[in-house]
Structure formats: structure tokens, C-alpha cells
mmCIF file of N, CA, C and O in Angstrom:
data_model
loop_
_atom_site.group_PDB
_atom_site.id
_atom_site.type_symbol
_atom_site.label_atom_id
_atom_site.label_comp_id
_atom_site.label_asym_id
_atom_site.label_seq_id
_atom_site.Cartn_x
_atom_site.Cartn_y
_atom_site.Cartn_z
ATOM 1 N N MET A 215 21.392 8.287 -1.908
ATOM 2 C CA MET A 215 22.835 7.864 -2.865
ATOM 3 C C MET A 215 23.853 7.127 -1.880
ATOM 4 O O MET A 215 24.353 7.911 -0.703
ATOM 5 N N ALA A 216 24.250 5.796 -2.171
ATOM 6 C CA ALA A 216 25.513 5.158 -1.634
ATOM 7 C C ALA A 216 26.803 6.464 -1.611
ATOM 8 O O ALA A 216 26.767 7.459 -2.052
ATOM 9 N N TYR A 217 27.800 6.407 -0.379
ATOM 10 C CA TYR A 217 28.830 7.090 -0.515
ATOM 11 C C TYR A 217 29.519 7.093 -1.902
ATOM 12 O O TYR A 217 29.954 5.800 -1.973
ATOM 13 N N GLY A 218 29.699 8.016 -2.380
ATOM 14 C CA GLY A 218 30.901 8.197 -3.345
ATOM 15 C C GLY A 218 29.991 7.706 -5.035
ATOM 16 O O GLY A 218 30.383 7.505 -5.992
ATOM 17 N N GLY A 219 28.552 7.403 -4.395
ATOM 18 C CA GLY A 219 28.212 6.097 -5.932
ATOM 19 C C GLY A 219 28.561 5.016 -6.537
ATOM 20 O O GLY A 219 29.654 4.268 -5.326
ATOM 21 N N VAL A 220 28.346 4.573 -7.343
ATOM 22 C CA VAL A 220 28.185 2.629 -7.628
ATOM 23 C C VAL A 220 30.083 2.746 -8.055
ATOM 24 O O VAL A 220 30.866 1.622 -8.071
ATOM 25 N N ALA A 221 30.467 4.165 -8.436
ATOM 26 C CA ALA A 221 32.355 4.353 -8.970
ATOM 27 C C ALA A 221 32.509 4.724 -8.271
ATOM 28 O O ALA A 221 33.899 4.483 -8.883
ATOM 29 N N TYR A 222 32.493 4.850 -7.191
ATOM 30 C CA TYR A 222 33.810 5.182 -5.733
ATOM 31 C C TYR A 222 34.490 3.652 -5.857
ATOM 32 O O TYR A 222 35.939 4.277 -5.997
ATOM 33 N N GLY A 223 33.908 2.617 -5.198
ATOM 34 C CA GLY A 223 35.082 1.536 -5.199
ATOM 35 C C GLY A 223 35.946 1.070 -6.595
ATOM 36 O O GLY A 223 36.952 1.443 -5.977
ATOM 37 N N PRO A 224 35.685 1.022 -7.475
ATOM 38 C CA PRO A 224 35.878 0.460 -8.291
ATOM 39 C C PRO A 224 37.145 1.973 -9.024
ATOM 40 O O PRO A 224 37.920 1.509 -9.431
ATOM 41 N N SER A 225 36.816 3.035 -8.541
ATOM 42 C CA SER A 225 37.833 3.916 -9.151
ATOM 43 C C SER A 225 38.649 4.166 -8.186
ATOM 44 O O SER A 225 39.803 4.369 -8.275
ATOM 45 N N LYS A 226 38.647 4.207 -6.865
ATOM 46 C CA LYS A 226 39.953 3.503 -6.322
ATOM 47 C C LYS A 226 40.598 2.876 -6.375
ATOM 48 O O LYS A 226 41.888 2.485 -6.340
ATOM 49 N N THR A 227 40.394 1.612 -6.679
ATOM 50 C CA THR A 227 41.108 0.352 -6.996
ATOM 51 C C THR A 227 41.747 0.663 -8.254
ATOM 52 O O THR A 227 42.508 0.028 -8.584
ATOM 53 N N ALA A 228 41.092 1.105 -9.420
ATOM 54 C CA ALA A 228 41.692 1.287 -10.476
ATOM 55 C C ALA A 228 43.203 2.286 -10.265
ATOM 56 O O ALA A 228 44.115 2.183 -11.110
ATOM 57 N N LEU A 229 42.942 3.284 -8.934
ATOM 58 C CA LEU A 229 43.780 4.081 -9.035
ATOM 59 C C LEU A 229 44.399 3.512 -7.962
ATOM 60 O O LEU A 229 46.367 3.945 -8.611
ATOM 61 N N ASN A 230 44.714 2.582 -7.454
ATOM 62 C CA ASN A 230 45.485 1.763 -6.998
ATOM 63 C C ASN A 230 46.886 1.116 -7.963
ATOM 64 O O ASN A 230 47.874 1.029 -7.923
ATOM 65 N N ALA A 231 46.086 0.801 -8.536
ATOM 66 C CA ALA A 231 46.608 -0.357 -9.803
ATOM 67 C C ALA A 231 47.197 0.702 -10.776
ATOM 68 O O ALA A 231 48.404 0.542 -10.791
ATOM 69 N N VAL A 232 46.724 2.010 -11.269
ATOM 70 C CA VAL A 232 47.447 3.092 -12.117
ATOM 71 C C VAL A 232 49.280 3.439 -10.985
ATOM 72 O O VAL A 232 50.222 3.608 -11.433
ATOM 73 N N THR A 233 48.738 3.614 -10.445
ATOM 74 C CA THR A 233 49.754 4.098 -9.076
ATOM 75 C C THR A 233 51.488 3.063 -9.316
ATOM 76 O O THR A 233 52.581 3.336 -9.225
ATOM 77 N N ILE A 234 50.671 2.185 -8.569
ATOM 78 C CA ILE A 234 51.941 0.779 -8.975
ATOM 79 C C ILE A 234 51.718 0.421 -10.546
ATOM 80 O O ILE A 234 53.381 0.369 -10.908
ATOM 81 N N ALA A 235 51.617 0.449 -11.365
ATOM 82 C CA ALA A 235 52.250 0.520 -12.573
ATOM 83 C C ALA A 235 52.872 1.389 -13.112
ATOM 84 O O ALA A 235 54.154 1.179 -13.671
ATOM 85 N N PHE A 236 53.139 3.148 -12.937
ATOM 86 C CA PHE A 236 53.257 4.388 -12.646
ATOM 87 C C PHE A 236 54.300 3.902 -12.066
ATOM 88 O O PHE A 236 56.163 4.458 -12.770
ATOM 89 N N ALA A 237 54.822 3.619 -10.864
ATOM 90 C CA ALA A 237 55.706 3.569 -10.202
ATOM 91 C C ALA A 237 56.639 2.488 -10.396
ATOM 92 O O ALA A 237 58.151 2.604 -11.193
ATOM 93 N N HIS A 238 56.442 0.922 -11.056
ATOM 94 C CA HIS A 238 56.943 0.182 -11.988
ATOM 95 C C HIS A 238 57.899 0.760 -13.251
ATOM 96 O O HIS A 238 58.937 1.109 -13.531
ATOM 97 N N GLU A 239 57.066 1.495 -13.868
ATOM 98 C CA GLU A 239 57.340 2.483 -15.181
ATOM 99 C C GLU A 239 58.399 3.328 -15.535
ATOM 100 O O GLU A 239 59.820 3.381 -15.903
ATOM 101 N N LEU A 240 58.227 4.255 -13.792
ATOM 102 C CA LEU A 240 59.120 5.118 -13.418
ATOM 103 C C LEU A 240 60.166 4.770 -12.751
ATOM 104 O O LEU A 240 61.516 5.592 -12.478
ATOM 105 N N GLU A 241 60.388 3.569 -12.198
ATOM 106 C CA GLU A 241 61.715 2.503 -11.368
ATOM 107 C C GLU A 241 63.323 3.454 -12.147
ATOM 108 O O GLU A 241 63.123 3.179 -12.687
ATOM 109 N N GLY A 242 63.519 4.129 -11.278
ATOM 110 C CA GLY A 242 65.286 4.407 -11.658
ATOM 111 C C GLY A 242 65.005 5.651 -11.999
ATOM 112 O O GLY A 242 66.006 5.647 -12.780
ATOM 113 N N THR A 243 64.265 6.166 -11.887
ATOM 114 C CA THR A 243 64.049 7.576 -12.585
ATOM 115 C C THR A 243 63.638 8.537 -11.258
ATOM 116 O O THR A 243 63.630 8.087 -10.053
ATOM 117 N N ALA A 244 64.080 9.676 -11.455
ATOM 118 C CA ALA A 244 63.977 10.933 -10.443
ATOM 119 C C ALA A 244 62.079 10.704 -9.977
ATOM 120 O O ALA A 244 61.735 11.662 -9.201
ATOM 121 N N ILE A 245 61.583 10.627 -10.740
ATOM 122 C CA ILE A 245 60.011 10.658 -10.611
ATOM 123 C C ILE A 245 59.469 9.396 -9.219
ATOM 124 O O ILE A 245 59.489 8.359 -9.802
ATOM 125 N N LYS A 246 58.912 9.561 -8.537
ATOM 126 C CA LYS A 246 58.590 8.833 -7.286
ATOM 127 C C LYS A 246 56.589 9.019 -7.463
ATOM 128 O O LYS A 246 56.276 10.370 -7.827
ATOM 129 N N VAL A 247 56.341 7.752 -7.154
ATOM 130 C CA VAL A 247 54.566 7.456 -7.755
ATOM 131 C C VAL A 247 54.192 7.277 -6.023
ATOM 132 O O VAL A 247 54.249 6.189 -6.536
ATOM 133 N N ASN A 248 53.731 8.058 -5.351
ATOM 134 C CA ASN A 248 52.813 7.067 -4.338
ATOM 135 C C ASN A 248 51.162 7.884 -4.086
ATOM 136 O O ASN A 248 50.924 8.894 -4.876
ATOM 137 N N LEU A 249 50.899 6.764 -3.719
ATOM 138 C CA LEU A 249 49.748 7.113 -2.649
ATOM 139 C C LEU A 249 49.137 7.570 -1.453
ATOM 140 O O LEU A 249 49.615 6.951 -0.826
ATOM 141 N N ALA A 250 48.553 8.458 -1.377
ATOM 142 C CA ALA A 250 48.348 8.936 0.301
ATOM 143 C C ALA A 250 46.645 8.548 0.419
ATOM 144 O O ALA A 250 45.935 9.272 -0.123
ATOM 145 N N CYS A 251 46.642 8.284 1.873
ATOM 146 C CA CYS A 251 45.452 8.297 2.619
ATOM 147 C C CYS A 251 44.866 9.397 3.163
ATOM 148 O O CYS A 251 45.635 9.484 4.215
ATOM 149 N N PRO A 252 43.877 10.509 2.352
ATOM 150 C CA PRO A 252 43.823 11.534 3.806
ATOM 151 C C PRO A 252 42.850 11.472 4.821
ATOM 152 O O PRO A 252 42.720 12.096 5.641
ATOM 153 N N GLY A 253 42.165 9.972 5.046
ATOM 154 C CA GLY A 253 41.120 9.445 6.062
ATOM 155 C C GLY A 253 40.092 10.382 5.712
ATOM 156 O O GLY A 253 39.595 10.921 4.414
ATOM 157 N N TYR A 254 38.975 10.461 6.644
ATOM 158 C CA TYR A 254 37.392 10.698 6.548
ATOM 159 C C TYR A 254 37.785 12.560 6.850
ATOM 160 O O TYR A 254 37.262 12.639 7.702
ATOM 161 N N THR A 255 37.112 13.182 5.450
ATOM 162 C CA THR A 255 37.751 14.450 5.808
ATOM 163 C C THR A 255 36.897 15.037 4.986
ATOM 164 O O THR A 255 36.291 14.753 4.713
ATOM 165 N N ALA A 256 36.524 16.351 5.927
ATOM 166 C CA ALA A 256 34.978 16.902 5.871
ATOM 167 C C ALA A 256 35.050 18.014 4.492
ATOM 168 O O ALA A 256 36.211 18.881 3.819
ATOM 169 N N THR A 257 34.384 17.348 3.814
ATOM 170 C CA THR A 257 34.528 17.710 1.845
ATOM 171 C C THR A 257 32.827 17.526 1.605
ATOM 172 O O THR A 257 32.585 17.520 2.315
ATOM 173 N N ASP A 258 32.542 18.636 0.585
ATOM 174 C CA ASP A 258 31.625 18.793 -0.015
ATOM 175 C C ASP A 258 30.553 17.074 -0.395
ATOM 176 O O ASP A 258 29.743 16.388 -0.525
ATOM 177 N N LEU A 259 32.179 16.202 -1.089
ATOM 178 C CA LEU A 259 31.383 14.792 -0.894
ATOM 179 C C LEU A 259 30.723 14.105 -0.390
ATOM 180 O O LEU A 259 30.106 13.398 -0.540
ATOM 181 N N ASN A 260 31.373 14.308 1.043
ATOM 182 C CA ASN A 260 30.187 13.401 2.077
ATOM 183 C C ASN A 260 29.694 14.854 3.009
ATOM 184 O O ASN A 260 28.942 14.446 4.020
ATOM 185 N N GLY A 261 28.893 15.399 2.702
ATOM 186 C CA GLY A 261 28.863 16.577 3.078
ATOM 187 C C GLY A 261 29.457 16.910 4.357
ATOM 188 O O GLY A 261 28.374 17.794 5.515
ATOM 189 N N HIS A 262 29.806 17.479 4.231
ATOM 190 C CA HIS A 262 30.987 18.406 5.666
ATOM 191 C C HIS A 262 31.155 17.464 6.779
ATOM 192 O O HIS A 262 31.310 17.336 7.806
ATOM 193 N N SER A 263 30.645 15.957 6.314
ATOM 194 C CA SER A 263 30.701 14.965 8.020
ATOM 195 C C SER A 263 32.116 14.413 8.097
ATOM 196 O O SER A 263 32.083 13.156 9.246
ATOM 197 N N GLY A 264 33.032 14.576 7.948
ATOM 198 C CA GLY A 264 34.298 13.939 7.919
ATOM 199 C C GLY A 264 35.009 14.597 9.039
ATOM 200 O O GLY A 264 34.633 15.228 9.413
ATOM 201 N N GLN A 265 35.519 13.790 9.902
ATOM 202 C CA GLN A 265 36.396 14.190 10.841
ATOM 203 C C GLN A 265 37.248 14.788 11.386
ATOM 204 O O GLN A 265 38.043 15.312 12.213
ATOM 205 N N ARG A 266 38.349 14.730 9.668
ATOM 206 C CA ARG A 266 39.521 15.608 10.080
ATOM 207 C C ARG A 266 39.365 16.699 9.010
ATOM 208 O O ARG A 266 38.039 17.074 7.948
ATOM 209 N N THR A 267 39.910 17.850 8.914
ATOM 210 C CA THR A 267 39.736 19.227 8.111
ATOM 211 C C THR A 267 40.622 18.570 6.965
ATOM 212 O O THR A 267 41.470 17.921 6.867
ATOM 213 N N VAL A 268 40.915 19.635 6.205
ATOM 214 C CA VAL A 268 41.685 19.519 4.811
ATOM 215 C C VAL A 268 42.828 19.698 4.464
ATOM 216 O O VAL A 268 43.496 19.240 4.729
ATOM 217 N N ASP A 269 43.265 20.400 6.087
ATOM 218 C CA ASP A 269 44.748 21.061 6.234
ATOM 219 C C ASP A 269 45.083 20.131 6.973
ATOM 220 O O ASP A 269 46.041 19.419 6.439
ATOM 221 N N GLU A 270 44.348 18.852 7.960
ATOM 222 C CA GLU A 270 44.927 17.926 8.233
ATOM 223 C C GLU A 270 45.241 16.859 6.922
ATOM 224 O O GLU A 270 46.101 16.235 7.056
ATOM 225 N N ALA A 271 43.951 16.691 6.391
ATOM 226 C CA ALA A 271 44.470 15.782 5.053
ATOM 227 C C ALA A 271 45.107 15.603 4.173
ATOM 228 O O ALA A 271 45.683 15.318 3.812
ATOM 229 N N ALA A 272 46.028 17.497 4.135
ATOM 230 C CA ALA A 272 46.516 17.383 2.847
ATOM 231 C C ALA A 272 48.152 17.216 3.840
ATOM 232 O O ALA A 272 49.191 17.775 2.571
ATOM 233 N N LYS A 273 47.950 17.092 5.143
ATOM 234 C CA LYS A 273 49.650 16.629 5.361
ATOM 235 C C LYS A 273 50.140 15.416 4.890
ATOM 236 O O LYS A 273 51.658 15.721 4.053
ATOM 237 N N GLN A 274 49.759 14.397 4.582
ATOM 238 C CA GLN A 274 50.707 13.177 3.644
ATOM 239 C C GLN A 274 50.547 13.285 2.354
ATOM 240 O O GLN A 274 51.662 13.641 1.767
ATOM 241 N N PRO A 275 49.806 13.986 1.504
ATOM 242 C CA PRO A 275 50.071 14.254 0.252
ATOM 243 C C PRO A 275 51.505 15.247 0.317
ATOM 244 O O PRO A 275 52.098 15.037 -0.710
ATOM 245 N N VAL A 276 51.165 16.618 0.683
ATOM 246 C CA VAL A 276 52.277 17.177 0.743
ATOM 247 C C VAL A 276 54.148 16.708 0.957
ATOM 248 O O VAL A 276 54.781 16.767 0.727
ATOM 249 N N ARG A 277 53.977 15.514 2.120
ATOM 250 C CA ARG A 277 55.262 15.086 2.703
ATOM 251 C C ARG A 277 55.541 14.131 1.744
ATOM 252 O O ARG A 277 56.443 14.625 1.105
ATOM 253 N N LEU A 278 54.742 13.618 0.894
ATOM 254 C CA LEU A 278 55.097 12.779 -0.406
ATOM 255 C C LEU A 278 55.519 13.500 -1.523
ATOM 256 O O LEU A 278 56.800 12.866 -2.371
ATOM 257 N N ALA A 279 55.107 14.886 -1.802
ATOM 258 C CA ALA A 279 55.085 15.284 -2.872
ATOM 259 C C ALA A 279 56.759 15.888 -2.473
ATOM 260 O O ALA A 279 57.437 16.416 -3.237
ATOM 261 N N LEU A 280 57.361 16.231 -0.914
ATOM 262 C CA LEU A 280 58.281 16.273 -0.814
ATOM 263 C C LEU A 280 60.153 15.924 -1.187
ATOM 264 O O LEU A 280 61.063 15.999 -0.338
ATOM 265 N N LEU A 281 59.187 14.809 -0.809
ATOM 266 C CA LEU A 281 59.930 13.597 -0.615
ATOM 267 C C LEU A 281 61.593 13.524 -1.803
ATOM 268 O O LEU A 281 61.750 14.119 -2.840
ATOM 269 N N GLY A 282 62.383 13.231 -0.946
ATOM 270 C CA GLY A 282 63.669 13.594 -1.633
ATOM 271 C C GLY A 282 64.573 12.142 -2.601
ATOM 272 O O GLY A 282 63.080 11.678 -2.977
ATOM 273 N N ASP A 283 65.267 12.751 -3.294
ATOM 274 C CA ASP A 283 65.556 11.904 -4.389
ATOM 275 C C ASP A 283 65.901 10.535 -4.031
ATOM 276 O O ASP A 283 65.352 8.911 -4.521
ATOM 277 N N ASP A 284 66.053 9.890 -2.551
ATOM 278 C CA ASP A 284 66.010 8.568 -2.104
ATOM 279 C C ASP A 284 64.949 8.534 -1.260
ATOM 280 O O ASP A 284 64.658 6.932 -0.462
ATOM 281 N N GLY A 285 63.673 8.840 -1.463
ATOM 282 C CA GLY A 285 62.275 8.768 -0.996
ATOM 283 C C GLY A 285 62.022 7.311 -1.779
ATOM 284 O O GLY A 285 62.126 7.078 -3.110
ATOM 285 N N PRO A 286 60.628 6.525 -1.323
ATOM 286 C CA PRO A 286 60.202 5.491 -1.887
ATOM 287 C C PRO A 286 59.017 5.635 -2.875
ATOM 288 O O PRO A 286 59.192 7.201 -2.807
ATOM 289 N N THR A 287 59.278 4.855 -3.179
ATOM 290 C CA THR A 287 58.046 4.907 -4.659
ATOM 291 C C THR A 287 57.137 4.015 -4.818
ATOM 292 O O THR A 287 57.615 2.975 -4.330
ATOM 293 N N GLY A 288 55.819 4.125 -5.135
ATOM 294 C CA GLY A 288 55.180 2.914 -4.943
ATOM 295 C C GLY A 288 54.281 2.045 -3.693
ATOM 296 O O GLY A 288 53.913 1.484 -3.385
ATOM 297 N N THR A 289 54.277 3.661 -2.418
ATOM 298 C CA THR A 289 53.911 3.245 -1.614
ATOM 299 C C THR A 289 52.372 3.551 -1.421
ATOM 300 O O THR A 289 52.256 4.039 -2.019
ATOM 301 N N PHE A 290 51.914 3.221 -0.539
ATOM 302 C CA PHE A 290 50.513 3.653 -0.344
ATOM 303 C C PHE A 290 50.351 4.041 1.466
ATOM 304 O O PHE A 290 50.803 3.109 2.578
ATOM 305 N N SER A 291 50.226 6.007 2.407
ATOM 306 C CA SER A 291 50.756 5.346 3.174
ATOM 307 C C SER A 291 49.738 6.700 4.081
ATOM 308 O O SER A 291 48.848 7.812 2.752
ATOM 309 N N ASN A 292 49.333 6.538 5.201
ATOM 310 C CA ASN A 292 48.853 7.645 5.861
ATOM 311 C C ASN A 292 49.599 8.332 6.575
ATOM 312 O O ASN A 292 50.782 8.431 6.900
ATOM 313 N N ASP A 293 48.919 9.212 7.717
ATOM 314 C CA ASP A 293 49.403 9.762 8.797
ATOM 315 C C ASP A 293 50.121 8.641 9.601
ATOM 316 O O ASP A 293 51.375 9.085 10.709
ATOM 317 N N ALA A 294 49.878 7.533 9.683
ATOM 318 C CA ALA A 294 50.447 6.906 10.903
ATOM 319 C C ALA A 294 51.874 5.702 9.738
ATOM 320 O O ALA A 294 52.460 5.343 10.952
ATOM 321 N N GLY A 295 52.000 5.985 8.870
ATOM 322 C CA GLY A 295 52.559 5.538 7.665
ATOM 323 C C GLY A 295 52.375 4.085 6.830
ATOM 324 O O GLY A 295 50.777 4.842 6.340
ATOM 325 N N THR A 296 53.583 3.731 6.661
ATOM 326 C CA THR A 296 53.214 2.727 4.997
ATOM 327 C C THR A 296 51.449 2.286 5.297
ATOM 328 O O THR A 296 52.018 1.025 6.396
ATOM 329 N N ILE A 297 50.687 1.621 4.863
ATOM 330 C CA ILE A 297 49.717 1.129 4.607
ATOM 331 C C ILE A 297 50.010 -0.360 3.725
ATOM 332 O O ILE A 297 50.459 -0.109 2.127
ATOM 333 N N PRO A 298 49.778 -1.422 4.062
ATOM 334 C CA PRO A 298 50.037 -3.037 2.823
ATOM 335 C C PRO A 298 49.157 -2.498 1.885
ATOM 336 O O PRO A 298 47.931 -2.203 2.058
ATOM 337 N N TRP A 299 49.256 -2.993 0.546
ATOM 338 C CA TRP A 299 48.912 -2.784 -0.169
ATOM 339 C C TRP A 299 48.265 -4.529 0.136
ATOM 340 O O TRP A 299 46.993 -4.479 -0.879
#
């Protein structure tokens, strides 16, 4: 089986689209909608072959969850910063 199966790539694309749609819909509210890339993380999905631990991968989602009112919305980021869509 290929990594993630045939639905993996299309589901990631759909997640990107929904993130942008929700960010636009909720713009001007206190709700922030951002997407985090955890990197290649050792999980059951990849037989624990990823180079990152779950703790390392969680840093970006936690940072986004703790954004203040002045934080960004509609972004895609990893540990290195914002990733262009």
C-alpha cells in the first residue's frame, strides 16, 4: 500500500481548502483557523518510521491553539514559520 493510500493526497488538499474557507468565513471574529504541518512524525500511520516524535510534532498545533486575538488566521505553518499556500 502506498503511503496513506489513494485518499491521502486528496484529503490533504480538501483540508487546505476548508481551512481557507473557514478562515474567510470567520474573519473578523475571535476564531482563528490555521493549518499546521507536523512534519514526518513517527506514528502508526507510517509504522513509526518518521524522524520526529509526537511531542516535537505537537509544538506547532499547540502554538496555533494559543494564539492571541491579534494572531494570524488562514495560515499554513511548520516549525520554520509560515509556508506559502
